[in-house]
Coordinates of N, CA, C and O in Angstrom, one line a residue:
X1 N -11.5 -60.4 -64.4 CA -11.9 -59.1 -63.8 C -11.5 -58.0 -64.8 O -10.4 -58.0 -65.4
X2 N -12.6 -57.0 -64.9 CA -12.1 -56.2 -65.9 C -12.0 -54.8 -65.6 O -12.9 -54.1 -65.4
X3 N -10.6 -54.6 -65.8 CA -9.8 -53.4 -65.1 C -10.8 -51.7 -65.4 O -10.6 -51.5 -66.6
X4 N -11.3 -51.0 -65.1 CA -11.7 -49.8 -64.4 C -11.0 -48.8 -66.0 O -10.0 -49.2 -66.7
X5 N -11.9 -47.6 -66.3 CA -11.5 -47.0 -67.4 C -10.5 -45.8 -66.5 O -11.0 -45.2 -65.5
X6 N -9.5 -45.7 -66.8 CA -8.7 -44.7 -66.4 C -8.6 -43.5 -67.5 O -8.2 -42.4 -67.1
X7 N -9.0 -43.7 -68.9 CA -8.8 -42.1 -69.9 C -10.7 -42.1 -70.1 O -11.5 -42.7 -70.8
X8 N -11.0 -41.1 -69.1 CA -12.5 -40.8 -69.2 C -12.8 -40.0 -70.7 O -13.8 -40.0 -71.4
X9 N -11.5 -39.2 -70.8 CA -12.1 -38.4 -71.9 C -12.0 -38.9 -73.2 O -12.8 -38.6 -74.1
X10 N -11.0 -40.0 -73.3 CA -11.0 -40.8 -74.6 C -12.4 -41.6 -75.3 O -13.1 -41.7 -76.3
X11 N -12.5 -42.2 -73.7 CA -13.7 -43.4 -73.8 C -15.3 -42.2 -74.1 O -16.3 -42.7 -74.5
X12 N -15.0 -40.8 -73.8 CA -16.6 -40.3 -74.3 C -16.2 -39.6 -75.7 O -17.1 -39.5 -76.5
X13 N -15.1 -39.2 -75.9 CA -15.1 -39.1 -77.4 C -15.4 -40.6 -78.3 O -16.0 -40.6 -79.4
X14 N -15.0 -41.4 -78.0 CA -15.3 -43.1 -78.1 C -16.7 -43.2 -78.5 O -17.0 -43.7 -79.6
X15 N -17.6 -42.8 -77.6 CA -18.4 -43.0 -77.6 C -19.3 -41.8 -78.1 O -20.5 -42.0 -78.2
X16 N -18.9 -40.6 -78.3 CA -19.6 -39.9 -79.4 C -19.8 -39.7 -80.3 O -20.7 -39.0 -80.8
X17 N -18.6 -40.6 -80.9 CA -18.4 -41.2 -82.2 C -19.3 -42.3 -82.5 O -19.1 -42.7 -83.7
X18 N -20.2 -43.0 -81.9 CA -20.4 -44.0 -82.0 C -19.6 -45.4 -81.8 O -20.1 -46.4 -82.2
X19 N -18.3 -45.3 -81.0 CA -17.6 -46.2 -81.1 C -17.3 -47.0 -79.9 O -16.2 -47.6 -80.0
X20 N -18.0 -47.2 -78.9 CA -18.0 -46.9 -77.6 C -18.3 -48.9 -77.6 O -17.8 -49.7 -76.7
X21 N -18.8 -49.0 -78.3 CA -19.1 -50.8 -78.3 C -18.3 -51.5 -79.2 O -18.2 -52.8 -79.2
X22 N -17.6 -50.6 -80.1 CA -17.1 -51.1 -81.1 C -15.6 -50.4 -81.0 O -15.4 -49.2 -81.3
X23 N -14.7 -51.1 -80.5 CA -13.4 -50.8 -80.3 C -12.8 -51.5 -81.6 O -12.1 -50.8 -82.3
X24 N -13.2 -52.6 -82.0 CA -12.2 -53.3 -82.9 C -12.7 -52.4 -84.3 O -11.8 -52.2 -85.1
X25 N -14.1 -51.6 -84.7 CA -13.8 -51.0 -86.1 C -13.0 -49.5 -85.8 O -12.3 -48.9 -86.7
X26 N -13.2 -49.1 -84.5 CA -12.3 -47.9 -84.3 C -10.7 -48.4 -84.7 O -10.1 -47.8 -85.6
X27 N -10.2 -49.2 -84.2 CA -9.0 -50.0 -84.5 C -8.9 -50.2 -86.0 O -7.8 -50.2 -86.4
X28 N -10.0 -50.3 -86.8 CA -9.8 -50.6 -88.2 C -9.4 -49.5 -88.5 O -8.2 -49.2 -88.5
X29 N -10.5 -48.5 -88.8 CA -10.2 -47.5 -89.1 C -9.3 -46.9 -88.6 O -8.9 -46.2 -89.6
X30 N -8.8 -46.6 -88.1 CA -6.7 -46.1 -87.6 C -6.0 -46.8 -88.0 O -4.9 -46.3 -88.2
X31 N -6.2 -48.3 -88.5 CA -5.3 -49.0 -89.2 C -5.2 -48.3 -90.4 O -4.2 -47.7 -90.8
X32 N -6.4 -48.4 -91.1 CA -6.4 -47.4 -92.8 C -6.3 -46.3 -92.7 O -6.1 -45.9 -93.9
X33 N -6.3 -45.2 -91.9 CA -6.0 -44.5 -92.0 C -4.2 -44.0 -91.7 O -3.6 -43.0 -92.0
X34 N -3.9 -45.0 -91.1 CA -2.6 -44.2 -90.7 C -1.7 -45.3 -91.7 O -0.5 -45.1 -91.8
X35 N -2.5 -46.3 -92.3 CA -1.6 -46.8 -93.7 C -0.1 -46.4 -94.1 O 0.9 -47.0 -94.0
X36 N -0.3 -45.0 -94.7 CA 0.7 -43.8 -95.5 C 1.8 -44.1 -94.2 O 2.9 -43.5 -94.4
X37 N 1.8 -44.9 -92.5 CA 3.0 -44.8 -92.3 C 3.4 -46.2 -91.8 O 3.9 -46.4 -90.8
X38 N 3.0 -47.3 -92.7 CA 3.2 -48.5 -92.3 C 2.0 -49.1 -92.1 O 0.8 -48.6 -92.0
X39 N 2.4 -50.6 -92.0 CA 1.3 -51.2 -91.6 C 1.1 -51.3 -90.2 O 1.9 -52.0 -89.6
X40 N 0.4 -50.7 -89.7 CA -0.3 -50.8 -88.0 C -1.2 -51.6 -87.7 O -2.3 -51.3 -88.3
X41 N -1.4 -52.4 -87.0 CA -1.6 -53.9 -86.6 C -2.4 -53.4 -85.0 O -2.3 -54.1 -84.0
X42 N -3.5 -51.9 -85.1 CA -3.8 -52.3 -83.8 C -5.3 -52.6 -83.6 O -6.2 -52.0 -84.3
X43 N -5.7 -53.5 -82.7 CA -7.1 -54.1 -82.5 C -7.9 -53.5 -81.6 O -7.6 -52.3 -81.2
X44 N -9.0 -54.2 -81.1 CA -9.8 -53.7 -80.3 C -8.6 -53.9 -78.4 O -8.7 -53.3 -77.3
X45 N -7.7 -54.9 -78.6 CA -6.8 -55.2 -77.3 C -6.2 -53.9 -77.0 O -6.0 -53.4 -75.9
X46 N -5.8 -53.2 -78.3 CA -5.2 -52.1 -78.4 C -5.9 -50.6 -77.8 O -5.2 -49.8 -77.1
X47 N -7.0 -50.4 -78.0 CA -8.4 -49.5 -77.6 C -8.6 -49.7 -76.1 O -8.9 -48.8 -75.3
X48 N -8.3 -51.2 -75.8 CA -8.9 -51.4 -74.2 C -7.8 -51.0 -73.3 O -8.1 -50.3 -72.4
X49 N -6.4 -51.4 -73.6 CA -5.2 -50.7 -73.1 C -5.3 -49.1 -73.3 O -4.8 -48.6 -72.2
X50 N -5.6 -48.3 -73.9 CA -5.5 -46.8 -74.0 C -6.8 -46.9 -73.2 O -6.8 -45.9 -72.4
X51 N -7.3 -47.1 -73.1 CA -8.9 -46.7 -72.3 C -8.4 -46.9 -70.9 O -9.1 -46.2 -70.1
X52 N -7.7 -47.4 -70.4 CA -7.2 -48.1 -69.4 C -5.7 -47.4 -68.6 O -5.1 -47.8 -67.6
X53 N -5.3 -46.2 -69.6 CA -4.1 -45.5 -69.1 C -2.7 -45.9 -70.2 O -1.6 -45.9 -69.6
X54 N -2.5 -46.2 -71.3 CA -1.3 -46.5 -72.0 C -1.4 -45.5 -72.9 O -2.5 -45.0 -73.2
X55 N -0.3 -45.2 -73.3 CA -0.6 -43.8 -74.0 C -0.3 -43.9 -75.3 O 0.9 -44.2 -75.1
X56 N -0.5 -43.8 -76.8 CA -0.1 -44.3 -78.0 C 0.8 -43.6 -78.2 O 0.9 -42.7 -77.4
X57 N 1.7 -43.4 -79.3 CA 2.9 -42.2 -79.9 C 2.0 -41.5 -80.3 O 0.7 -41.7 -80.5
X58 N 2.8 -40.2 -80.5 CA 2.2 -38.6 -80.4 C 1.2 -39.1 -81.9 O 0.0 -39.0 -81.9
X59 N 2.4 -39.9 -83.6 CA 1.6 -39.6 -84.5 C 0.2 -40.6 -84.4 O -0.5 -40.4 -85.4
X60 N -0.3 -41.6 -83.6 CA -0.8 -42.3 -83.4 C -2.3 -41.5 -82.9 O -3.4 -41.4 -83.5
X61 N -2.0 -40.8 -81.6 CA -3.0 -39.4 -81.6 C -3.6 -38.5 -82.7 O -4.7 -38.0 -83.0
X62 N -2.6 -38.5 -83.1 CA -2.8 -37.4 -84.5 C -3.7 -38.1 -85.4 O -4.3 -37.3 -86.2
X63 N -3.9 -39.2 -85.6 CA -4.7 -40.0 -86.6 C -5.8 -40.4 -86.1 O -6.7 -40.6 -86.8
X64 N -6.0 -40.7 -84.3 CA -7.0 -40.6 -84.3 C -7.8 -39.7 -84.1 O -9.0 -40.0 -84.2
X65 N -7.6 -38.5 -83.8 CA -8.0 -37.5 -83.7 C -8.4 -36.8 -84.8 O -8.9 -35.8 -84.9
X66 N -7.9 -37.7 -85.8 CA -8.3 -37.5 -87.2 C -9.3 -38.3 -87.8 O -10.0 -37.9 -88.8
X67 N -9.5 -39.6 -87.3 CA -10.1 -40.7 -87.6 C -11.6 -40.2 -86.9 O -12.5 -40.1 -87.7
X68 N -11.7 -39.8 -85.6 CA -12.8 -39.2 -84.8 C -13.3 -37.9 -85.5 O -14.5 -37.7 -85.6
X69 N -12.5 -37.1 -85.9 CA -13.0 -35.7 -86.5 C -13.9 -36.0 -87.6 O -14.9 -35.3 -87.9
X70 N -13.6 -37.0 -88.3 CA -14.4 -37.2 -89.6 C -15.5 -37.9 -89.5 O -16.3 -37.8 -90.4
X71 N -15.9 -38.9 -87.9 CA -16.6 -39.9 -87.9 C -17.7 -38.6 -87.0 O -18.9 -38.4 -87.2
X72 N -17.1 -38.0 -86.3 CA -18.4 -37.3 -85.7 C -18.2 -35.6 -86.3 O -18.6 -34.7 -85.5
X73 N -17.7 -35.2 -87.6 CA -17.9 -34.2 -88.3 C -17.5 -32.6 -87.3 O -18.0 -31.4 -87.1
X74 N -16.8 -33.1 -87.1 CA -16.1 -31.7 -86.2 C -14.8 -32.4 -85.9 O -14.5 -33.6 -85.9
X75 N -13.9 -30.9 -85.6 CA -12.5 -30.9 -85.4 C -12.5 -31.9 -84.0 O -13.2 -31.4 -83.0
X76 N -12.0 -32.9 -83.8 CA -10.9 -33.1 -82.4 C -9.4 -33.1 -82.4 O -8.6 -33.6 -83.2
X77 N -9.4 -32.2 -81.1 CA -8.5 -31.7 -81.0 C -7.6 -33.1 -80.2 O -8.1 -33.9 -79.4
X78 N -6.1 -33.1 -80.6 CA -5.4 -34.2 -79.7 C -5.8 -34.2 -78.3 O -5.9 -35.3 -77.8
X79 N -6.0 -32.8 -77.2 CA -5.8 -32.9 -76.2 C -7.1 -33.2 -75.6 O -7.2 -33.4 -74.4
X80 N -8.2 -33.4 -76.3 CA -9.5 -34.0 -75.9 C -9.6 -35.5 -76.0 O -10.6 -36.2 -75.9
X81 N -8.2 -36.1 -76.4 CA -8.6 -37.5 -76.3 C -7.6 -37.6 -75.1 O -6.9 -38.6 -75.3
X82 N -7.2 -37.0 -74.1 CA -6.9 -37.9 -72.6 C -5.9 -37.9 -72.3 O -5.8 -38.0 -71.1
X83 N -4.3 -37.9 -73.2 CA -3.5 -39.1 -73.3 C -2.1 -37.8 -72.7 O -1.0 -38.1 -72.4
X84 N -2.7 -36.0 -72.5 CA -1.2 -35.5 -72.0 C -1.6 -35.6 -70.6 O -1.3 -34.6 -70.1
X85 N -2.0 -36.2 -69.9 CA -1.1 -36.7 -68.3 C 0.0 -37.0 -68.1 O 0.7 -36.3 -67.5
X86 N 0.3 -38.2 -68.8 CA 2.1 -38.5 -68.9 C 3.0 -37.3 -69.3 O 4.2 -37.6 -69.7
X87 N 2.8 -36.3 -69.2 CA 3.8 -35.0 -69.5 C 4.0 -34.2 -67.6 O 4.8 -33.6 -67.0
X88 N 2.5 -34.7 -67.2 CA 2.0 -33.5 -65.8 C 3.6 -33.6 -65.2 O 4.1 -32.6 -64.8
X89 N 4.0 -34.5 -65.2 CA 5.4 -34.9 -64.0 C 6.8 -34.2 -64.6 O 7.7 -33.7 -64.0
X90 N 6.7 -34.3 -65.8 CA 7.8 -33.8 -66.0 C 8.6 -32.6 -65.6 O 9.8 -32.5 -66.1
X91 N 8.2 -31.6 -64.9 CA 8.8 -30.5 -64.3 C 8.6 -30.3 -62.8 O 8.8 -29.3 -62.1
X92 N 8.2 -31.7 -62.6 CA 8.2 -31.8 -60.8 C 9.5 -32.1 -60.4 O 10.1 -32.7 -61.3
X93 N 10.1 -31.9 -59.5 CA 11.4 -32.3 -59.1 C 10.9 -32.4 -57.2 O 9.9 -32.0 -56.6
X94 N 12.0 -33.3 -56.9 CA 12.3 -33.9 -55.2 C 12.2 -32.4 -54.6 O 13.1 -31.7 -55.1
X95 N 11.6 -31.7 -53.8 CA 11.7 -30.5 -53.1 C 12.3 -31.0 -51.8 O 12.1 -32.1 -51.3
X96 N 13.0 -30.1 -51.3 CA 14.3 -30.2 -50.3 C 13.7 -29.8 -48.8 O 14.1 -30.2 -47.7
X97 N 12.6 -28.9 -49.2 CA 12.1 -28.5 -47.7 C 10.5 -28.7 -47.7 O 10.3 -29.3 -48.8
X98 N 9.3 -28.6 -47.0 CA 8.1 -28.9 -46.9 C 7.3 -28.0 -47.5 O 6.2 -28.2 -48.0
X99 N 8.2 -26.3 -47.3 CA 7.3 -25.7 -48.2 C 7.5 -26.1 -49.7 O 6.5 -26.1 -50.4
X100 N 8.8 -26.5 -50.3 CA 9.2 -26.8 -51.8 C 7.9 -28.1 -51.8 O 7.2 -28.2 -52.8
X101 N 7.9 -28.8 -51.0 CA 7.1 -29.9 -50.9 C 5.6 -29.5 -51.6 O 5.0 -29.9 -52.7
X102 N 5.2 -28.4 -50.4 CA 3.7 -27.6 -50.9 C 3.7 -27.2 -52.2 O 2.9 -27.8 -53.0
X103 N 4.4 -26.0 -52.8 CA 5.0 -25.7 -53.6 C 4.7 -26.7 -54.8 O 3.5 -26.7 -55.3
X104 N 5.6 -27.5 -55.2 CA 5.3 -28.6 -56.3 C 3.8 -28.9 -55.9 O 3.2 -28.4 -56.8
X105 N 2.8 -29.5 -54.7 CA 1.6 -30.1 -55.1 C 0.9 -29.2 -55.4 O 0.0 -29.5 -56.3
X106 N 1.1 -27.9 -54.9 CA 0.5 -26.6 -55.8 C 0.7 -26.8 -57.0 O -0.4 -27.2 -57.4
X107 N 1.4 -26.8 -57.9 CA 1.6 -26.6 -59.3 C 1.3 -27.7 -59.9 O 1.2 -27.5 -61.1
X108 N 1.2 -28.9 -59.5 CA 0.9 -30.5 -59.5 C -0.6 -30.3 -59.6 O -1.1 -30.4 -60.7
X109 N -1.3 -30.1 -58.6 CA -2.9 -29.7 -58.4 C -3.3 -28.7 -59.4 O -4.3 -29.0 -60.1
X110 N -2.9 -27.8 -59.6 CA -2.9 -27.2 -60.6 C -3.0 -26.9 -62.0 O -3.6 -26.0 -62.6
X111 N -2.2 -28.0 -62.4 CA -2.1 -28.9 -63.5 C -3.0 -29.7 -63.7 O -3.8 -29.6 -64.7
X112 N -3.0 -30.4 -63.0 CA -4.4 -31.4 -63.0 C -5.7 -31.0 -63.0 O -6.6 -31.5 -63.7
X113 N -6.0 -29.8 -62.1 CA -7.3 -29.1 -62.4 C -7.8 -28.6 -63.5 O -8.9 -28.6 -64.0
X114 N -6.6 -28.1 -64.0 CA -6.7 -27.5 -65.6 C -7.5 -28.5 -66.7 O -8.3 -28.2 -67.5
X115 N -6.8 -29.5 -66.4 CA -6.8 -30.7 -67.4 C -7.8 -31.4 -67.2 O -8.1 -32.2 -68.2
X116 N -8.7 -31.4 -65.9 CA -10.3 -32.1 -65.8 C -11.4 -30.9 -66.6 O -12.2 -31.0 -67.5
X117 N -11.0 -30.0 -65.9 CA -12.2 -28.9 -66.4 C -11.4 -27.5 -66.7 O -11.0 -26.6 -65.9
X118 N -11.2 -27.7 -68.1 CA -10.1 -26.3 -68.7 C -10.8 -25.3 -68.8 O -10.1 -24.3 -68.9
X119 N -12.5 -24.9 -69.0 CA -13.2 -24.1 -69.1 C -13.4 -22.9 -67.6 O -13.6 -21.8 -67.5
X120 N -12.9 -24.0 -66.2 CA -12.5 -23.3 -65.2 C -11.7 -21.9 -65.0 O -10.6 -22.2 -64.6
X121 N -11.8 -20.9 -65.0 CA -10.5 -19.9 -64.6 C -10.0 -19.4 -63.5 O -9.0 -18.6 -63.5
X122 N -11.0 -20.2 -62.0 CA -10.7 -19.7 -60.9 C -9.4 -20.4 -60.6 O -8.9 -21.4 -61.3
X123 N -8.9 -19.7 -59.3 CA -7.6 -19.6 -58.9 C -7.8 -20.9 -58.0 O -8.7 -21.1 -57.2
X124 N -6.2 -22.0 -58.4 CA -6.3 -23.1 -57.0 C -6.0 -22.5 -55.4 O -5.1 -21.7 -55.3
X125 N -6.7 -22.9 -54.4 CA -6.6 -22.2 -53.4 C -6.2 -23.9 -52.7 O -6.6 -25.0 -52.6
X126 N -5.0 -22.9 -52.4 CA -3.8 -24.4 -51.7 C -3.8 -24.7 -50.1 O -3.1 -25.5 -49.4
X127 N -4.9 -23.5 -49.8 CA -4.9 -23.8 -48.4 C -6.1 -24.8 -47.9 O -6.1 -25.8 -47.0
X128 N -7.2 -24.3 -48.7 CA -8.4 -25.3 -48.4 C -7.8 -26.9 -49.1 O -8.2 -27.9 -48.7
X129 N -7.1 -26.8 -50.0 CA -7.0 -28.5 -50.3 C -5.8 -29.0 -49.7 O -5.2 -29.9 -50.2
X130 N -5.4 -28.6 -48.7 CA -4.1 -29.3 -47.5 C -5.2 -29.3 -46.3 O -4.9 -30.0 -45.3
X131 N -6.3 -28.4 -46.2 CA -6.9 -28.7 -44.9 C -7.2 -30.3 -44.7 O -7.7 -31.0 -45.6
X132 N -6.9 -30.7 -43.1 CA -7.4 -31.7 -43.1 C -8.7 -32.0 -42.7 O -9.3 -31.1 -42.1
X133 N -9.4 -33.5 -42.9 CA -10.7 -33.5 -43.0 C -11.0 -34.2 -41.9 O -12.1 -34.5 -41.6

């Protein structure tokens, strides 16, 4: 069974590049390129786990976002390949009462909205997304 893409924006930069069928030469090329910091040993197994929600080290981003910039001739930027979700949590804390409760999903929702469609500027409205359905 084969598990569901969880980094959407990785897998269409992936695939704007041309690399979208070809995970293992995307894997090459991050191997040679990130050479200058060792030998990196990662495959197309490697591509299917990040496509899938695993997040590589920061300098591991930085190469490919380097590797992609050159293959499809424009700048990418790290934060268009998918991978700052694992940061959203870090300033959530246990809220003590129900409004602290609302509170954090506000800023939780918030965050996340940003991060699907950052071109958005309207304001989250916290009342219509607690309405129930």
């Amino acid at each position: 069974m084969v598990r569901p893409v969880t980094n959407e924006a990785f897998a269409a930069v992936l695939g704007d590049a041309g690399y979208g069928n070809a995970r293992a030469a995307f894997a090459r090329q991050l191997n040679y390129a990130g050479r200058t910091y060792g030998t990196w040993r990662y495959d197309a197994a490697s591509v299917y786990w990040w496509l899938r929600g695993r997040r590589p080290a920061d300098q591991v981003q930085a190469i490919m976002a380097d590797v992609l910039s050159r293959k499809l001739g424009r700048p990418v930027a790290i934060t268009e390949l998918g991978f700052t979700t694992a940061q959203v949590a870090e300033n959530l804390s246990y809220p003590a009462s129900t409004a602290d409760a609302m509170e954090s999903a506000e800023r939780l929702w918030t965050m996340l909205t940003k991060q699907v469609s950052p071109q958005t500027d309207e304001a989250f409205d916290n009342a219509t997304a607690l309405e129930c359905v």
